[in-house]
Amino acid sequence: MLTDSRKNWRPDRFGYELCGCKVELIFPTAKLLDYGEHWDDLEKSDNPFSVVVMAHLKHLETHRNMDNRLKWKSSLVKMLYQWGMPAGGYPGTVPVHRLDTEASGRHGRTLFR
């Protein structure tokens, strides 16, 4: 699973050679960047991982635009709630109210209005 922002970087093997012996592993890859072309499908999907992919894509897209990033973060969190995510989050995750506090502290506004 590749999460970088370089469209043409697609490693498909790893290997090394030592004392005349060579080891090589060839593997398939999936690149989250490729899913940007399927945004409509991601929005319609009932797979919660689709929100993770959308969050990653919007993270890359809004790298220098914090206002737009906040808008998308709010939209994606609301989508998780629509799918039934508990208000306190899942065990081991950051509760949404903490994200709200962090966002309002940096940007002078709250995540939800």
PDB file of C-alpha atoms in Angstrom:
ATOM      1  CA  MET A   1       0.000   0.000   0.000  1.00  0.00           C
ATOM      2  CA  LEU A   2       1.722   3.182  -1.185  1.00  0.00           C
ATOM      3  CA  THR A   3       0.615   6.489   0.329  1.00  0.00           C
ATOM      4  CA  ASP A   4       3.100   8.905  -1.217  1.00  0.00           C
ATOM      5  CA  SER A   5       2.231  11.777  -3.554  1.00  0.00           C
ATOM      6  CA  ARG A   6       4.485  10.782  -6.488  1.00  0.00           C
ATOM      7  CA  LYS A   7       2.331   9.471  -9.339  1.00  0.00           C
ATOM      8  CA  ASN A   8       5.144   7.657 -11.144  1.00  0.00           C
ATOM      9  CA  TRP A   9       6.900   6.014  -8.186  1.00  0.00           C
ATOM     10  CA  ARG A  10       5.727   2.415  -8.186  1.00  0.00           C
ATOM     11  CA  PRO A  11       8.222  -0.008  -6.693  1.00  0.00           C
ATOM     12  CA  ASP A  12       7.352  -3.626  -7.327  1.00  0.00           C
ATOM     13  CA  ARG A  13      10.393  -5.427  -5.995  1.00  0.00           C
ATOM     14  CA  PHE A  14      12.971  -5.546  -3.242  1.00  0.00           C
ATOM     15  CA  GLY A  15      16.218  -7.423  -3.313  1.00  0.00           C
ATOM     16  CA  TYR A  16      19.823  -7.624  -2.328  1.00  0.00           C
ATOM     17  CA  GLU A  17      22.945  -9.572  -3.147  1.00  0.00           C
ATOM     18  CA  LEU A  18      25.575 -10.821  -0.740  1.00  0.00           C
ATOM     19  CA  CYS A  19      28.558 -13.102  -1.359  1.00  0.00           C
ATOM     20  CA  GLY A  20      27.241 -14.243  -4.723  1.00  0.00           C
ATOM     21  CA  CYS A  21      23.739 -14.997  -3.431  1.00  0.00           C
ATOM     22  CA  LYS A  22      20.820 -12.941  -4.651  1.00  0.00           C
ATOM     23  CA  VAL A  23      17.411 -12.583  -3.029  1.00  0.00           C
ATOM     24  CA  GLU A  24      14.567 -10.787  -4.758  1.00  0.00           C
ATOM     25  CA  LEU A  25      10.960 -10.300  -3.770  1.00  0.00           C
ATOM     26  CA  ILE A  26       8.502  -9.187  -6.455  1.00  0.00           C
ATOM     27  CA  PHE A  27       5.187  -7.920  -5.145  1.00  0.00           C
ATOM     28  CA  PRO A  28       1.991  -6.217  -6.308  1.00  0.00           C
ATOM     29  CA  THR A  29       1.308  -2.679  -5.110  1.00  0.00           C
ATOM     30  CA  ALA A  30      -1.735  -0.532  -4.540  1.00  0.00           C
ATOM     31  CA  LYS A  31      -1.383   3.238  -4.580  1.00  0.00           C
ATOM     32  CA  LEU A  32      -3.969   5.343  -2.750  1.00  0.00           C
ATOM     33  CA  LEU A  33      -3.312   8.193  -5.176  1.00  0.00           C
ATOM     34  CA  ASP A  34      -4.901   6.094  -7.937  1.00  0.00           C
ATOM     35  CA  TYR A  35      -8.230   6.131  -6.104  1.00  0.00           C
ATOM     36  CA  GLY A  36      -8.575   9.886  -6.654  1.00  0.00           C
ATOM     37  CA  GLU A  37      -9.961   9.063 -10.100  1.00  0.00           C
ATOM     38  CA  HIS A  38     -12.750   7.097  -8.404  1.00  0.00           C
ATOM     39  CA  TRP A  39     -13.924   9.691  -5.855  1.00  0.00           C
ATOM     40  CA  ASP A  40     -17.620   9.124  -6.641  1.00  0.00           C
ATOM     41  CA  ASP A  41     -17.213   5.404  -6.013  1.00  0.00           C
ATOM     42  CA  LEU A  42     -15.455   6.092  -2.706  1.00  0.00           C
ATOM     43  CA  GLU A  43     -18.318   8.342  -1.572  1.00  0.00           C
ATOM     44  CA  LYS A  44     -20.907   5.681  -2.448  1.00  0.00           C
ATOM     45  CA  SER A  45     -18.979   2.820  -0.870  1.00  0.00           C
ATOM     46  CA  ASP A  46     -20.192   1.260   2.365  1.00  0.00           C
ATOM     47  CA  ASN A  47     -16.634   0.197   3.217  1.00  0.00           C
ATOM     48  CA  PRO A  48     -15.305   2.373   6.076  1.00  0.00           C
ATOM     49  CA  PHE A  49     -11.814   2.121   4.587  1.00  0.00           C
ATOM     50  CA  SER A  50     -13.068   4.310   1.730  1.00  0.00           C
ATOM     51  CA  VAL A  51     -13.207   7.214   4.220  1.00  0.00           C
ATOM     52  CA  VAL A  52      -9.582   6.527   5.138  1.00  0.00           C
ATOM     53  CA  VAL A  53      -8.653   6.710   1.455  1.00  0.00           C
ATOM     54  CA  MET A  54     -10.666   9.934   0.984  1.00  0.00           C
ATOM     55  CA  ALA A  55      -9.028  11.458   4.074  1.00  0.00           C
ATOM     56  CA  HIS A  56      -5.583  10.637   2.711  1.00  0.00           C
ATOM     57  CA  LEU A  57      -6.373  12.055  -0.722  1.00  0.00           C
ATOM     58  CA  LYS A  58      -7.749  15.278   0.768  1.00  0.00           C
ATOM     59  CA  HIS A  59      -4.709  15.496   3.046  1.00  0.00           C
ATOM     60  CA  LEU A  60      -2.487  15.542  -0.041  1.00  0.00           C
ATOM     61  CA  GLU A  61      -4.779  17.918  -1.936  1.00  0.00           C
ATOM     62  CA  THR A  62      -5.175  20.476   0.873  1.00  0.00           C
ATOM     63  CA  HIS A  63      -1.542  20.462   2.002  1.00  0.00           C
ATOM     64  CA  ARG A  64      -1.266  24.261   1.993  1.00  0.00           C
ATOM     65  CA  ASN A  65      -4.910  25.217   2.511  1.00  0.00           C
ATOM     66  CA  MET A  66      -5.899  24.710   6.148  1.00  0.00           C
ATOM     67  CA  ASP A  67      -9.396  26.188   5.723  1.00  0.00           C
ATOM     68  CA  ASN A  68     -10.212  23.740   2.951  1.00  0.00           C
ATOM     69  CA  ARG A  69      -8.638  20.906   4.959  1.00  0.00           C
ATOM     70  CA  LEU A  70     -10.867  21.709   7.928  1.00  0.00           C
ATOM     71  CA  LYS A  71     -13.942  21.666   5.666  1.00  0.00           C
ATOM     72  CA  TRP A  72     -13.057  18.225   4.303  1.00  0.00           C
ATOM     73  CA  LYS A  73     -12.162  16.860   7.733  1.00  0.00           C
ATOM     74  CA  SER A  74     -15.601  17.885   8.988  1.00  0.00           C
ATOM     75  CA  SER A  75     -17.310  16.339   5.971  1.00  0.00           C
ATOM     76  CA  LEU A  76     -15.485  13.015   6.336  1.00  0.00           C
ATOM     77  CA  VAL A  77     -16.154  12.775  10.082  1.00  0.00           C
ATOM     78  CA  LYS A  78     -19.852  13.433   9.463  1.00  0.00           C
ATOM     79  CA  MET A  79     -19.794  10.608   6.921  1.00  0.00           C
ATOM     80  CA  LEU A  80     -18.400   8.259   9.569  1.00  0.00           C
ATOM     81  CA  TYR A  81     -21.218   9.241  11.934  1.00  0.00           C
ATOM     82  CA  GLN A  82     -23.774   8.568   9.194  1.00  0.00           C
ATOM     83  CA  TRP A  83     -22.327   5.068   8.913  1.00  0.00           C
ATOM     84  CA  GLY A  84     -22.867   4.542  12.624  1.00  0.00           C
ATOM     85  CA  MET A  85     -19.531   5.378  14.246  1.00  0.00           C
ATOM     86  CA  PRO A  86     -20.150   5.834  17.995  1.00  0.00           C
ATOM     87  CA  ALA A  87     -19.896   9.431  19.248  1.00  0.00           C
ATOM     88  CA  GLY A  88     -16.941   8.546  21.474  1.00  0.00           C
ATOM     89  CA  GLY A  89     -15.124   6.823  18.621  1.00  0.00           C
ATOM     90  CA  TYR A  90     -13.839   3.289  18.712  1.00  0.00           C
ATOM     91  CA  PRO A  91     -11.448   1.964  21.377  1.00  0.00           C
ATOM     92  CA  GLY A  92      -7.914   3.160  20.662  1.00  0.00           C
ATOM     93  CA  THR A  93      -8.968   6.075  18.448  1.00  0.00           C
ATOM     94  CA  VAL A  94      -8.914   9.814  19.051  1.00  0.00           C
ATOM     95  CA  PRO A  95     -12.397  11.060  19.992  1.00  0.00           C
ATOM     96  CA  VAL A  96     -13.835  13.565  17.532  1.00  0.00           C
ATOM     97  CA  HIS A  97     -14.258  16.210  20.250  1.00  0.00           C
ATOM     98  CA  ARG A  98     -10.453  16.265  20.581  1.00  0.00           C
ATOM     99  CA  LEU A  99     -10.121  16.850  16.842  1.00  0.00           C
ATOM    100  CA  ASP A 100     -12.655  19.661  17.232  1.00  0.00           C
ATOM    101  CA  THR A 101     -10.601  21.265  20.019  1.00  0.00           C
ATOM    102  CA  GLU A 102      -7.363  20.953  18.070  1.00  0.00           C
ATOM    103  CA  ALA A 103      -8.930  22.500  14.958  1.00  0.00           C
ATOM    104  CA  SER A 104     -10.558  25.393  16.789  1.00  0.00           C
ATOM    105  CA  GLY A 105      -7.341  26.133  18.689  1.00  0.00           C
ATOM    106  CA  ARG A 106      -5.319  26.475  15.508  1.00  0.00           C
ATOM    107  CA  HIS A 107      -7.903  28.031  13.239  1.00  0.00           C
ATOM    108  CA  GLY A 108     -10.154  29.977  15.596  1.00  0.00           C
ATOM    109  CA  ARG A 109     -13.302  27.993  14.782  1.00  0.00           C
ATOM    110  CA  THR A 110     -14.908  24.702  15.595  1.00  0.00           C
ATOM    111  CA  LEU A 111     -15.020  21.612  13.428  1.00  0.00           C
ATOM    112  CA  PHE A 112     -18.821  21.447  13.430  1.00  0.00           C
ATOM    113  CA  ARG A 113     -21.244  24.331  13.169  1.00  0.00           C
TER     114      ARG A 113
END
